[in-house]
Structures are given as C-alpha cells and as structure tokens.
C-alpha cells in the first residue's frame, strides 16, 4: 500500500476494526447479502454472459457506489471488449452529480478516454449511442471546462435521450437524476417535482429499481416534500441491505421528520458497511461514506441530547487513519467538532477550533468546509469579552472563502459561506452594542438560508439562522420576538 502523507501506514480495515465496536448496528454488512442491489435490466447489446454483471454495475452506479461500479464495468469489458456501454458506465463513475466532490483532471481524462472507447464500439445511432453521448457531453475536453457547464451539457444530452426513449426505464432514471443535479441552478422546486414525477413511473413498473428509489429520496429531501412516499424511503434498506449509501439515504428524510432513533440506527449500519469497503489503489483509503454517515450520527445524537455519544463518534472519526481525501471528508472533519461546540454553547471551545486541520488535506480546494470552522471560531469569540480581533479575523476569512468559492464557479457554496459570515457579523455587532445592525444581519442570513435548498452533504445548518435570530432577540430582552 502506498504511503499516505500524514497518516499511519495501516490498512483501513485493520485500523478501523475497533471503530466497528463504537458503531453498534443491528444487522452487520457481512450478514447481509452483498449481491442484493435491486432490479436493473439495462438491455444492452453485449455478450449474454455479461448482462447480469452489467446490470449489477448499473445498480451500483444508481446507488452511487462509484468505486465498486467502476470495478464491475471493467470486469465486464475484460470479458466482452466490444460491450460499449460497459465503457460508458465506467466513464460515468468519474463524476458524482449530486455530491460536492468534483472530478480531478485525472478523472476528466479517464472519463473522456472511456467515453471515446464506448463511441468506437457502439453503433453510430440508436439507444446505446445516445447513452454514450451523455458521457461525451460531460467529459468532452473541447467544450467549456467549467464543472457546471459540463453538468448542463450532460443534462441536455440526457434530456435528448429521454425525449427519444421516454419508455426506457434507464433513460428515465438518468433524466430524473439530471433534474436533481441542476436544481441548485434555479427553480429547485420544479426540478424536484419533475424528477419525482418521472421516478414514480419507474416505481409503478419496478418498485425495487435502485435509481428510482434512491433519486426519489433526493427529490423529497426538500422542504415540504419530506412526508411523501415514506414507504419508498423505508424500502431502500431492504433493496440493498449491505450498501452503505443505501443504508444512509433514508436518513435524509428521517432528519427532516425528527426521527432521531431511525437516523442513528440506519447510519450505524451505513458507517459499519462503509468501513468494510475501502477505496483507492489497493484499498488505501477509508471511503468518505464513513465520515458522511458519522456526521448524521453526530447530528442525531446532539439533537437527542447525548453529547457524550457525539463526542465519542467525533473522536473516532478524527482518529481514523487514511480517510479518503475528498470534499466530503473535509466537510465532515470540519463540521463535526463545530457542531459539538456550538450546540452546547461551549463558546471558548468553539473560538479555539483549529482551522485547516488536518494539514494533509488540500483545504484550498474546500472553501465551504474550511468556512465552517471559521464560523465556529467567530461565533465563539463573539460570545466572549475582548475577542473583537478574533471575530474580525473570522469575518475577513469567511469573506475570502466566499470569494474563493465563487472563483471556483461554486455559487451555492459561496452562498452557504455568506450565511455563516452574516451570522458571525451579527453576533459581533451585538458584542459592540449595535443591536440594530445585529438584527438586520441575522434577518439577511435567515432570508438567504431559507432561499437556498439544503445541500445533501449536510444534515442541516450548523445552527439555523432563524434559531440564531431567536437567540439574539432573547439576548436583547425581546422574548415575544424570540
């Protein structure tokens, strides 16, 4: 196994074995049928001997289990080198349209090479050629390299596929996914509704289709939709009982419903399953599905008031060697100690949180995760006398990070950072006696936060802006307003 800078050279399964005892779960991933992934029938023009494995690859792709899906597609291509959609499927594992992770230059090159291999083997027109065209639209190096421009190109090609084959189950699934991927670009409610409408037609035909179930949960992870299709939400764990992301996804809805015991039960299972599926060359890394599940666990434990359980989970996460160096990992390493401090109103602890930790991560690529720590530092300092310089430092850094996210083309991340900055500025204004400015800033934060749909990477804000506004009114002696 290659040396990972800053981490002990120990295989993740060995290093994390003790963590399985910190995350008790009612059904072990090892006790579940690993082949149970739902029902996909892609119907490719490949050697009949590979069709079952090909369907398994597409099921894993729908579960967003990208490393395993890539391996399956590669195995299919080795058995049937002329199976064009196997190359296309492998290409599609190199970008993650609903996650905050962004493809590296190596991912883009690999995806384009695979898309071209698919094009060389596919018939020049027809259904499979249009599937291949969706991958080409994203990875084409001759187009605008901006990530969101690539997403829009892919979405347009996916719509063309859907328009040409509206009865095709897989075309419908990817079309719904494209709606969800572009929802943050505007008119989010319409995109979520249209995705849900398309997915309902798949579920009426095949209730165990992994893409339809998975993407419907994302469609309903939106204010006002959380009580819809709860039977579908709860079915996901039965469809894929050993898949970490399938075990985690229903908890997006359980969080919105305040079902903390369910959030904890399902994420314990998801975290344990993720620890059993290392990723990277030679299984060098702990998959970032593990820290993702841990944050949802921490969030739920804090909501039900078990601070000690939350603290133990955070300690285990931060002691885990060789975490996958991704946006998701950076986000959860940053967010969990902030949550623990600010939920308990431990302001001195919040003000002392270390930024850009661990130093082994490329924090310049992750402005929103870094901003979470500066929010905690600034809010903590604003609640302590004589900390005006720390508050000002935090506000300045948050402003820089917002500009950095904008420069990366990540407008949604920049907006999230601006909400954090307004909140720190507001409490800083109160500390200096400017109550009117404090109220105005927090009202701005409320409006901005409530106009921005929750990102799937997080179970919720560090502290909701409206909650902070209520706290501010209490501090000002206005309980009625609070």
CSV table of C-alpha atoms in Angstrom, one decimal:
chain,number,residue,atom,x,y,z
A,1,UNK,CA,0.0,0.0,0.0
A,2,UNK,CA,1.4,3.4,-0.9
A,3,UNK,CA,2.4,5.8,1.9
A,4,UNK,CA,-0.3,8.4,2.6
A,5,UNK,CA,1.3,11.6,3.8
A,6,UNK,CA,0.3,12.4,7.3
A,7,UNK,CA,-1.3,9.1,8.1
A,8,UNK,CA,0.0,5.9,9.7
A,9,UNK,CA,0.6,3.2,7.1
A,10,UNK,CA,-2.0,0.7,8.2
A,11,UNK,CA,-4.7,-0.9,6.1
A,12,UNK,CA,-8.0,0.9,6.8
A,13,UNK,CA,-9.8,-2.4,7.6
A,14,UNK,CA,-7.2,-3.1,10.3
A,15,UNK,CA,-7.0,0.4,11.6
A,16,UNK,CA,-10.8,0.8,11.8
A,17,UNK,CA,-11.6,-2.6,13.2
A,18,UNK,CA,-12.1,-1.2,16.7
A,19,UNK,CA,-14.4,1.5,15.3
A,20,UNK,CA,-17.0,-1.2,14.5
A,21,UNK,CA,-17.5,-1.6,18.2
A,22,UNK,CA,-18.1,2.2,18.6
A,23,UNK,CA,-20.9,1.9,15.9
A,24,UNK,CA,-23.1,-0.9,17.1
A,25,UNK,CA,-25.6,-1.9,14.4
A,26,UNK,CA,-28.5,-4.4,14.4
A,27,UNK,CA,-27.5,-6.0,11.1
A,28,UNK,CA,-23.9,-6.4,10.1
A,29,UNK,CA,-23.0,-5.7,6.5
A,30,UNK,CA,-21.3,-9.1,6.5
A,31,UNK,CA,-24.5,-10.8,7.5
A,32,UNK,CA,-26.4,-9.2,4.6
A,33,UNK,CA,-26.5,-10.5,1.0
A,34,UNK,CA,-23.9,-8.4,-0.8
A,35,UNK,CA,-25.4,-9.1,-4.2
A,36,UNK,CA,-28.8,-7.6,-3.2
A,37,UNK,CA,-28.8,-4.3,-5.0
A,38,UNK,CA,-32.3,-4.1,-6.5
A,39,UNK,CA,-33.6,-4.7,-10.0
A,40,UNK,CA,-31.9,-3.2,-13.1
A,41,UNK,CA,-32.5,-4.5,-16.7
A,42,UNK,CA,-30.4,-2.3,-18.9
A,43,UNK,CA,-30.9,-4.5,-22.0
A,44,UNK,CA,-27.5,-3.9,-23.7
A,45,UNK,CA,-26.4,-5.4,-27.0
A,46,UNK,CA,-23.4,-7.3,-25.3
A,47,UNK,CA,-22.5,-10.9,-24.8
A,48,UNK,CA,-25.4,-12.5,-22.9
A,49,UNK,CA,-22.8,-13.9,-20.5
A,50,UNK,CA,-22.0,-10.4,-19.1
A,51,UNK,CA,-25.5,-9.0,-18.9
A,52,UNK,CA,-26.2,-9.9,-15.3
A,53,UNK,CA,-22.8,-8.3,-14.2
A,54,UNK,CA,-23.5,-5.3,-16.4
A,55,UNK,CA,-26.9,-4.8,-14.6
A,56,UNK,CA,-25.1,-5.1,-11.3
A,57,UNK,CA,-22.7,-2.3,-12.4
A,58,UNK,CA,-25.6,-0.1,-13.3
A,59,UNK,CA,-27.3,-0.9,-9.9
A,60,UNK,CA,-24.1,0.1,-8.1
A,61,UNK,CA,-23.9,3.3,-10.2
A,62,UNK,CA,-27.5,4.2,-9.2
A,63,UNK,CA,-26.5,3.5,-5.5
A,64,UNK,CA,-23.6,6.0,-6.1
A,65,UNK,CA,-21.2,3.3,-5.1
A,66,UNK,CA,-18.8,4.5,-7.7
A,67,UNK,CA,-15.6,2.6,-6.9
A,68,UNK,CA,-17.4,-0.8,-6.9
A,69,UNK,CA,-19.4,0.1,-10.0
A,70,UNK,CA,-16.1,1.0,-11.8
A,71,UNK,CA,-14.6,-2.4,-11.0
A,72,UNK,CA,-17.7,-4.2,-12.3
A,73,UNK,CA,-17.7,-2.3,-15.6
A,74,UNK,CA,-14.0,-3.0,-16.0
A,75,UNK,CA,-14.6,-6.7,-15.4
A,76,UNK,CA,-17.4,-6.7,-18.0
A,77,UNK,CA,-15.2,-5.0,-20.6
A,78,UNK,CA,-12.5,-7.6,-20.0
A,79,UNK,CA,-14.9,-10.5,-20.7
A,80,UNK,CA,-16.6,-8.7,-23.6
A,81,UNK,CA,-14.3,-6.0,-25.0
A,82,UNK,CA,-17.0,-4.9,-27.5
A,83,UNK,CA,-19.6,-4.1,-24.9
A,84,UNK,CA,-19.8,-0.4,-25.5
A,85,UNK,CA,-22.0,0.6,-22.6
A,86,UNK,CA,-19.5,-1.0,-20.1
A,87,UNK,CA,-17.0,1.7,-21.1
A,88,UNK,CA,-19.7,4.3,-20.8
A,89,UNK,CA,-20.8,3.0,-17.4
A,90,UNK,CA,-17.1,3.1,-16.2
A,91,UNK,CA,-16.9,6.7,-17.5
A,92,UNK,CA,-19.9,7.7,-15.5
A,93,UNK,CA,-18.3,6.7,-12.3
A,94,UNK,CA,-15.8,9.5,-12.7
A,95,UNK,CA,-18.2,12.3,-11.8
A,96,UNK,CA,-20.7,12.5,-9.0
A,97,UNK,CA,-23.6,14.8,-9.9
A,98,UNK,CA,-25.3,15.1,-6.5
A,99,UNK,CA,-22.2,15.1,-4.4
A,100,UNK,CA,-19.9,18.0,-3.6
A,101,UNK,CA,-16.9,16.1,-4.8
A,102,UNK,CA,-15.6,17.4,-8.1
A,103,UNK,CA,-13.7,15.3,-10.8
A,104,UNK,CA,-10.0,15.8,-10.8
A,105,UNK,CA,-8.1,16.4,-14.0
A,106,UNK,CA,-7.2,12.7,-14.0
A,107,UNK,CA,-10.9,11.8,-13.6
A,108,UNK,CA,-11.8,14.0,-16.6
A,109,UNK,CA,-9.1,12.5,-18.7
A,110,UNK,CA,-10.1,8.9,-17.7
A,111,UNK,CA,-13.8,9.6,-18.3
A,112,UNK,CA,-13.1,11.1,-21.7
A,113,UNK,CA,-10.9,8.1,-22.7
A,114,UNK,CA,-13.6,5.7,-21.6
A,115,UNK,CA,-16.3,7.6,-23.4
A,116,UNK,CA,-14.3,7.5,-26.6
A,117,UNK,CA,-13.7,3.8,-26.2
A,118,UNK,CA,-17.5,3.4,-25.9
A,119,UNK,CA,-18.0,5.5,-29.0
A,120,UNK,CA,-15.6,3.4,-31.0
A,121,UNK,CA,-17.6,0.3,-30.2
A,122,UNK,CA,-21.2,1.5,-30.3
A,123,UNK,CA,-23.4,1.5,-33.3
A,124,UNK,CA,-23.4,5.1,-34.8
A,125,UNK,CA,-27.0,5.7,-33.9
A,126,UNK,CA,-29.7,4.3,-31.7
A,127,UNK,CA,-30.4,3.9,-28.0
A,128,UNK,CA,-26.9,2.9,-26.8
A,129,UNK,CA,-25.3,5.6,-28.9
A,130,UNK,CA,-27.4,8.2,-27.1
A,131,UNK,CA,-26.4,6.9,-23.7
A,132,UNK,CA,-22.7,7.2,-24.8
A,133,UNK,CA,-23.4,10.7,-25.9
A,134,UNK,CA,-24.4,11.8,-22.4
A,135,UNK,CA,-20.9,10.8,-21.2
A,136,UNK,CA,-19.3,12.5,-24.1
A,137,UNK,CA,-21.2,15.7,-23.3
A,138,UNK,CA,-19.8,15.8,-19.8
A,139,UNK,CA,-16.2,14.8,-20.5
A,140,UNK,CA,-15.5,16.4,-23.8
A,141,UNK,CA,-12.3,18.4,-23.4
A,142,UNK,CA,-13.0,20.7,-26.3
A,143,UNK,CA,-16.0,22.3,-24.5
A,144,UNK,CA,-16.1,24.8,-21.7
A,145,UNK,CA,-14.1,23.1,-18.8
A,146,UNK,CA,-16.3,24.6,-16.1
A,147,UNK,CA,-17.9,21.9,-13.9
A,148,UNK,CA,-21.4,23.4,-14.0
A,149,UNK,CA,-21.2,23.9,-17.8
A,150,UNK,CA,-20.3,20.2,-18.1
A,151,UNK,CA,-23.3,19.3,-15.9
A,152,UNK,CA,-25.6,21.4,-18.1
A,153,UNK,CA,-24.3,19.7,-21.2
A,154,UNK,CA,-24.8,16.3,-19.7
A,155,UNK,CA,-28.3,17.3,-18.6
A,156,UNK,CA,-29.2,18.5,-22.1
A,157,UNK,CA,-27.9,15.2,-23.6
A,158,UNK,CA,-29.8,13.2,-21.0
A,159,UNK,CA,-33.0,15.1,-21.9
A,160,UNK,CA,-32.4,14.2,-25.6
A,161,UNK,CA,-32.1,10.6,-24.6
A,162,UNK,CA,-35.3,10.7,-22.6
A,163,UNK,CA,-37.1,12.5,-25.4
A,164,UNK,CA,-36.1,9.8,-27.8
A,165,UNK,CA,-36.8,6.9,-25.5
A,166,UNK,CA,-39.4,8.1,-23.0
A,167,UNK,CA,-40.5,4.5,-22.1
A,168,UNK,CA,-36.9,3.4,-21.4
A,169,UNK,CA,-36.5,2.8,-17.6
A,170,UNK,CA,-32.8,3.7,-17.5
A,171,UNK,CA,-33.3,6.8,-19.7
A,172,UNK,CA,-36.0,8.0,-17.2
A,173,UNK,CA,-33.8,7.3,-14.2
A,174,UNK,CA,-30.9,9.3,-15.6
A,175,UNK,CA,-33.2,12.1,-16.7
A,176,UNK,CA,-34.6,12.4,-13.2
A,177,UNK,CA,-31.1,12.5,-11.9
A,178,UNK,CA,-30.2,15.3,-14.2
A,179,UNK,CA,-33.1,17.3,-12.8
A,180,UNK,CA,-31.8,16.9,-9.3
A,181,UNK,CA,-28.2,17.7,-10.4
A,182,UNK,CA,-29.3,21.0,-11.9
A,183,UNK,CA,-31.8,22.0,-9.2
A,184,UNK,CA,-29.3,24.3,-7.5
A,185,UNK,CA,-29.1,26.3,-10.7
A,186,UNK,CA,-32.6,27.7,-10.1
A,187,UNK,CA,-36.3,26.8,-9.9
A,188,UNK,CA,-35.4,24.0,-7.5
A,189,UNK,CA,-38.9,23.1,-6.5
A,190,UNK,CA,-39.9,22.5,-10.2
A,191,UNK,CA,-36.8,20.3,-10.7
A,192,UNK,CA,-37.6,18.2,-7.6
A,193,UNK,CA,-41.2,17.8,-8.6
A,194,UNK,CA,-40.4,16.8,-12.2
A,195,UNK,CA,-37.8,14.3,-11.0
A,196,UNK,CA,-40.3,12.8,-8.6
A,197,UNK,CA,-43.0,12.5,-11.3
A,198,UNK,CA,-40.6,10.7,-13.7
A,199,UNK,CA,-39.4,8.4,-10.9
A,200,UNK,CA,-42.9,7.5,-9.9
A,201,UNK,CA,-43.5,6.0,-13.4
A,202,UNK,CA,-40.4,3.7,-12.9
A,203,UNK,CA,-41.6,2.6,-9.4
A,204,UNK,CA,-45.0,1.8,-10.7
A,205,UNK,CA,-43.3,-0.8,-13.0
A,206,UNK,CA,-40.4,-1.9,-10.7
A,207,UNK,CA,-40.6,-0.9,-7.0
A,208,UNK,CA,-37.0,-2.3,-6.4
A,209,UNK,CA,-35.3,-0.2,-9.1
A,210,UNK,CA,-32.3,1.3,-7.1
A,211,UNK,CA,-32.1,4.5,-9.1
A,212,UNK,CA,-35.8,5.2,-8.8
A,213,UNK,CA,-35.8,4.7,-5.0
A,214,UNK,CA,-32.5,6.5,-4.4
A,215,UNK,CA,-33.3,9.5,-6.5
A,216,UNK,CA,-36.8,9.8,-5.2
A,217,UNK,CA,-35.4,10.2,-1.7
A,218,UNK,CA,-33.2,13.0,-3.0
A,219,UNK,CA,-36.2,14.5,-4.7
A,220,UNK,CA,-38.1,14.5,-1.4
A,221,UNK,CA,-35.1,15.9,0.6
A,222,UNK,CA,-36.7,19.3,0.0
A,223,UNK,CA,-38.8,21.5,2.2
A,224,UNK,CA,-42.5,20.5,2.1
A,225,UNK,CA,-41.8,17.1,0.4
A,226,UNK,CA,-40.4,15.1,3.3
A,227,UNK,CA,-43.6,13.3,4.2
A,228,UNK,CA,-44.1,12.0,0.7
A,229,UNK,CA,-43.5,8.3,-0.3
A,230,UNK,CA,-42.3,7.2,3.1
A,231,UNK,CA,-42.9,3.6,2.1
A,232,UNK,CA,-40.4,4.0,-0.7
A,233,UNK,CA,-37.9,5.7,1.7
A,234,UNK,CA,-38.1,2.8,4.1
A,235,UNK,CA,-37.8,0.2,1.4
A,236,UNK,CA,-34.3,1.2,0.4
A,237,UNK,CA,-32.6,-0.7,3.2
A,238,UNK,CA,-34.3,-3.9,2.1
A,239,UNK,CA,-33.4,-3.4,-1.5
A,240,UNK,CA,-29.7,-3.1,-0.7
A,241,UNK,CA,-29.1,-4.1,2.9
A,242,UNK,CA,-25.3,-4.1,2.7
A,243,UNK,CA,-24.8,-1.0,0.6
A,244,UNK,CA,-23.5,2.0,2.8
A,245,UNK,CA,-25.2,4.7,0.7
A,246,UNK,CA,-28.5,2.8,0.5
A,247,UNK,CA,-28.5,2.4,4.3
A,248,UNK,CA,-27.7,6.1,4.8
A,249,UNK,CA,-30.0,7.7,2.3
A,250,UNK,CA,-33.4,7.3,4.1
A,251,UNK,CA,-31.9,9.3,7.0
A,252,UNK,CA,-32.0,12.4,4.9
A,253,UNK,CA,-35.8,12.2,5.3
A,254,UNK,CA,-35.7,10.9,8.9
A,255,UNK,CA,-33.7,14.0,9.9
A,256,UNK,CA,-36.4,16.3,8.4
A,257,UNK,CA,-39.0,14.3,10.4
A,258,UNK,CA,-37.0,14.4,13.6
A,259,UNK,CA,-36.9,10.6,13.8
A,260,UNK,CA,-33.6,10.5,15.7
A,261,UNK,CA,-33.6,6.9,16.7
A,262,UNK,CA,-34.0,5.9,13.0
A,263,UNK,CA,-31.3,8.3,11.9
A,264,UNK,CA,-29.0,6.7,14.5
A,265,UNK,CA,-29.9,3.1,13.6
A,266,UNK,CA,-29.6,3.4,9.9
A,267,UNK,CA,-26.3,5.4,10.0
A,268,UNK,CA,-24.7,3.0,12.4
A,269,UNK,CA,-25.3,0.3,9.8
A,270,UNK,CA,-24.1,2.6,7.0
A,271,UNK,CA,-20.9,3.5,8.8
A,272,UNK,CA,-20.1,-0.1,9.6
A,273,UNK,CA,-20.7,-1.1,6.0
A,274,UNK,CA,-18.6,1.7,4.7
A,275,UNK,CA,-15.6,0.7,6.9
A,276,UNK,CA,-15.7,-2.7,5.1
A,277,UNK,CA,-15.4,-1.2,1.7
A,278,UNK,CA,-12.0,0.7,1.4
A,279,UNK,CA,-11.4,2.6,-1.8
A,280,UNK,CA,-8.4,3.8,-3.8
A,281,UNK,CA,-5.3,1.9,-5.1
A,282,UNK,CA,-5.0,-1.3,-3.0
A,283,UNK,CA,-7.9,-0.2,-0.7
A,284,UNK,CA,-5.6,2.6,0.6
A,285,UNK,CA,-8.4,4.8,1.9
A,286,UNK,CA,-11.4,4.7,4.1
A,287,UNK,CA,-14.3,5.6,1.9
A,288,UNK,CA,-15.8,9.0,2.5
A,289,UNK,CA,-19.2,7.4,3.0
A,290,UNK,CA,-17.9,6.6,6.5
A,291,UNK,CA,-17.5,10.2,7.7
A,292,UNK,CA,-20.7,11.1,5.9
A,293,UNK,CA,-22.6,8.6,8.0
A,294,UNK,CA,-20.8,9.7,11.1
A,295,UNK,CA,-21.9,13.4,10.7
A,296,UNK,CA,-25.5,12.3,10.5
A,297,UNK,CA,-25.0,10.2,13.6
A,298,UNK,CA,-23.4,13.1,15.5
A,299,UNK,CA,-26.2,15.4,14.4
A,300,UNK,CA,-28.9,13.0,15.7
A,301,UNK,CA,-27.0,12.3,19.0
A,302,UNK,CA,-26.8,16.1,19.6
A,303,UNK,CA,-30.5,16.5,18.8
A,304,UNK,CA,-31.5,14.0,21.4
A,305,UNK,CA,-29.0,15.4,23.9
A,306,UNK,CA,-26.4,12.6,24.1
A,307,UNK,CA,-23.3,14.8,24.0
A,308,UNK,CA,-21.0,12.0,25.2
A,309,UNK,CA,-22.1,9.8,22.3
A,310,UNK,CA,-21.5,12.6,19.8
A,311,UNK,CA,-18.1,13.3,21.3
A,312,UNK,CA,-17.0,9.7,21.1
A,313,UNK,CA,-18.1,9.5,17.4
A,314,UNK,CA,-16.1,12.6,16.6
A,315,UNK,CA,-13.1,11.4,18.4
A,316,UNK,CA,-13.3,8.1,16.5
A,317,UNK,CA,-13.7,9.9,13.1
A,318,UNK,CA,-10.7,12.2,13.7
A,319,UNK,CA,-8.6,9.2,14.9
A,320,UNK,CA,-9.3,7.3,11.7
A,321,UNK,CA,-6.2,7.0,9.5
A,322,UNK,CA,-6.2,7.2,5.7
A,323,UNK,CA,-9.6,8.9,5.2
A,324,UNK,CA,-10.4,9.4,1.5
A,325,UNK,CA,-9.0,13.0,0.8
A,326,UNK,CA,-12.3,14.3,-0.7
A,327,UNK,CA,-14.6,17.3,-0.2
A,328,UNK,CA,-17.0,15.1,1.8
A,329,UNK,CA,-14.2,14.1,4.2
A,330,UNK,CA,-13.0,17.7,4.6
A,331,UNK,CA,-16.6,18.8,5.3
A,332,UNK,CA,-17.3,16.2,8.0
A,333,UNK,CA,-13.9,16.6,9.7
A,334,UNK,CA,-14.6,20.3,9.9
A,335,UNK,CA,-18.3,20.3,10.7
A,336,UNK,CA,-18.5,17.7,13.5
A,337,UNK,CA,-16.4,19.5,16.2
A,338,UNK,CA,-18.1,22.8,15.3
A,339,UNK,CA,-21.5,21.1,15.8
A,340,UNK,CA,-20.4,19.7,19.2
A,341,UNK,CA,-19.1,23.1,20.4
A,342,UNK,CA,-21.9,25.4,19.2
A,343,UNK,CA,-24.8,23.1,20.1
A,344,UNK,CA,-23.5,23.0,23.7
A,345,UNK,CA,-22.8,26.8,23.6
A,346,UNK,CA,-19.3,26.0,24.6
A,347,UNK,CA,-18.0,29.3,23.2
A,348,UNK,CA,-14.4,29.1,24.4
A,349,UNK,CA,-14.1,25.7,22.8
A,350,UNK,CA,-15.6,27.0,19.5
A,351,UNK,CA,-13.3,30.0,19.5
A,352,UNK,CA,-10.3,27.7,19.8
A,353,UNK,CA,-11.1,25.3,17.0
A,354,UNK,CA,-8.2,24.7,14.7
A,355,UNK,CA,-8.6,25.7,11.0
A,356,UNK,CA,-7.4,23.6,8.1
A,357,UNK,CA,-7.0,20.5,10.2
A,358,UNK,CA,-5.6,18.0,9.2
A,359,UNK,CA,-3.0,19.8,7.2
A,360,UNK,CA,-2.8,16.7,4.9
A,361,UNK,CA,-6.0,17.8,3.1
A,362,UNK,CA,-5.9,20.3,0.2
A,363,UNK,CA,-8.0,22.9,2.0
A,364,UNK,CA,-7.7,25.4,-0.9
A,365,UNK,CA,-10.0,23.1,-2.8
A,366,UNK,CA,-12.6,23.1,0.0
A,367,UNK,CA,-13.6,26.7,0.9
A,368,UNK,CA,-17.0,25.8,2.3
A,369,UNK,CA,-15.7,23.1,4.7
A,370,UNK,CA,-13.0,25.5,5.9
A,371,UNK,CA,-15.6,28.2,6.4
A,372,UNK,CA,-17.5,26.0,9.0
A,373,UNK,CA,-14.5,26.2,11.3
A,374,UNK,CA,-14.2,30.0,10.9
A,375,UNK,CA,-17.9,30.3,11.7
A,376,UNK,CA,-17.4,28.3,14.9
A,377,UNK,CA,-14.3,30.4,15.8
A,378,UNK,CA,-16.1,33.7,15.1
A,379,UNK,CA,-19.3,32.8,16.8
A,380,UNK,CA,-17.5,31.5,19.9
A,381,UNK,CA,-15.3,34.7,20.0
A,382,UNK,CA,-18.4,37.0,19.7
A,383,UNK,CA,-19.8,35.5,22.9
A,384,UNK,CA,-16.6,36.3,24.9
A,385,UNK,CA,-15.4,39.7,26.0
A,386,UNK,CA,-12.3,41.1,24.5
A,387,UNK,CA,-12.4,38.9,21.4
A,388,UNK,CA,-13.2,41.5,18.8
A,389,UNK,CA,-10.0,40.8,16.8
A,390,UNK,CA,-10.8,37.1,16.5
A,391,UNK,CA,-14.3,38.0,15.3
A,392,UNK,CA,-12.9,40.4,12.7
A,393,UNK,CA,-10.4,37.7,11.6
A,394,UNK,CA,-13.2,35.2,11.2
A,395,UNK,CA,-15.3,37.6,9.2
A,396,UNK,CA,-12.4,38.5,6.9
A,397,UNK,CA,-11.6,34.9,6.3
A,398,UNK,CA,-15.2,34.0,5.6
A,399,UNK,CA,-15.3,36.8,3.1
A,400,UNK,CA,-12.2,35.4,1.4
A,401,UNK,CA,-13.5,31.9,1.3
A,402,UNK,CA,-16.8,33.1,-0.3
A,403,UNK,CA,-14.8,34.8,-3.0
A,404,UNK,CA,-12.7,31.7,-3.4
A,405,UNK,CA,-15.8,29.5,-3.9
A,406,UNK,CA,-17.2,32.0,-6.4
A,407,UNK,CA,-13.9,31.9,-8.3
A,408,UNK,CA,-14.3,28.1,-8.5
A,409,UNK,CA,-17.7,28.5,-10.0
A,410,UNK,CA,-19.4,27.2,-6.9
A,411,UNK,CA,-22.2,29.8,-6.3
A,412,UNK,CA,-24.1,27.6,-3.9
A,413,UNK,CA,-21.1,27.1,-1.7
A,414,UNK,CA,-20.4,30.8,-1.8
A,415,UNK,CA,-24.0,31.5,-0.6
A,416,UNK,CA,-23.6,29.0,2.2
A,417,UNK,CA,-20.4,30.8,3.4
A,418,UNK,CA,-22.2,34.2,3.1
A,419,UNK,CA,-24.9,32.9,5.5
A,420,UNK,CA,-22.2,31.9,8.0
A,421,UNK,CA,-20.5,35.3,7.6
A,422,UNK,CA,-23.7,37.2,8.3
A,423,UNK,CA,-24.3,35.2,11.4
A,424,UNK,CA,-20.8,35.9,12.8
A,425,UNK,CA,-21.0,39.6,11.8
A,426,UNK,CA,-24.4,39.8,13.6
A,427,UNK,CA,-23.1,38.5,16.9
A,428,UNK,CA,-20.0,40.6,16.5
A,429,UNK,CA,-22.2,43.7,16.1
A,430,UNK,CA,-24.2,42.8,19.2
A,431,UNK,CA,-20.9,42.4,21.1
A,432,UNK,CA,-20.1,46.0,20.2
A,433,UNK,CA,-23.5,47.3,21.2
A,434,UNK,CA,-25.0,47.7,17.7
A,435,UNK,CA,-28.3,45.8,18.2
A,436,UNK,CA,-30.0,47.2,15.1
A,437,UNK,CA,-27.1,46.0,12.9
A,438,UNK,CA,-27.1,42.7,14.5
A,439,UNK,CA,-30.8,42.1,13.9
A,440,UNK,CA,-30.5,43.3,10.3
A,441,UNK,CA,-27.6,41.0,9.6
A,442,UNK,CA,-29.4,37.9,11.1
A,443,UNK,CA,-32.5,38.7,9.1
A,444,UNK,CA,-30.4,38.8,6.0
A,445,UNK,CA,-28.9,35.4,7.0
A,446,UNK,CA,-32.4,34.0,7.5
A,447,UNK,CA,-33.6,35.1,4.1
A,448,UNK,CA,-30.5,33.8,2.3
A,449,UNK,CA,-30.5,30.5,4.1
A,450,UNK,CA,-34.2,29.8,3.6
A,451,UNK,CA,-33.9,30.7,-0.1
A,452,UNK,CA,-31.1,28.1,-0.5
A,453,UNK,CA,-32.1,24.4,-0.6
A,454,UNK,CA,-30.2,22.2,1.9
A,455,UNK,CA,-27.2,20.5,0.3
A,456,UNK,CA,-27.2,16.7,0.5
A,457,UNK,CA,-23.7,16.7,2.1
A,458,UNK,CA,-25.1,18.1,5.4
A,459,UNK,CA,-28.0,17.1,7.7
A,460,UNK,CA,-28.7,20.7,8.4
A,461,UNK,CA,-27.0,24.1,9.2
A,462,UNK,CA,-24.5,24.4,12.0
A,463,UNK,CA,-27.1,26.5,13.8
A,464,UNK,CA,-30.2,27.5,11.7
A,465,UNK,CA,-30.2,31.3,11.1
A,466,UNK,CA,-33.7,31.6,12.4
A,467,UNK,CA,-32.6,29.9,15.7
A,468,UNK,CA,-29.8,32.3,16.0
A,469,UNK,CA,-32.2,35.2,15.4
A,470,UNK,CA,-34.4,33.9,18.2
A,471,UNK,CA,-31.3,33.7,20.5
A,472,UNK,CA,-30.4,37.3,19.5
A,473,UNK,CA,-33.9,38.5,20.5
A,474,UNK,CA,-33.6,36.7,23.8
A,475,UNK,CA,-30.3,38.4,24.4
A,476,UNK,CA,-31.9,41.8,23.6
A,477,UNK,CA,-34.7,41.1,26.1
A,478,UNK,CA,-37.4,40.6,23.5
A,479,UNK,CA,-38.9,37.1,24.3
A,480,UNK,CA,-42.0,37.8,22.3
A,481,UNK,CA,-40.0,38.4,19.2
A,482,UNK,CA,-37.9,35.3,20.0
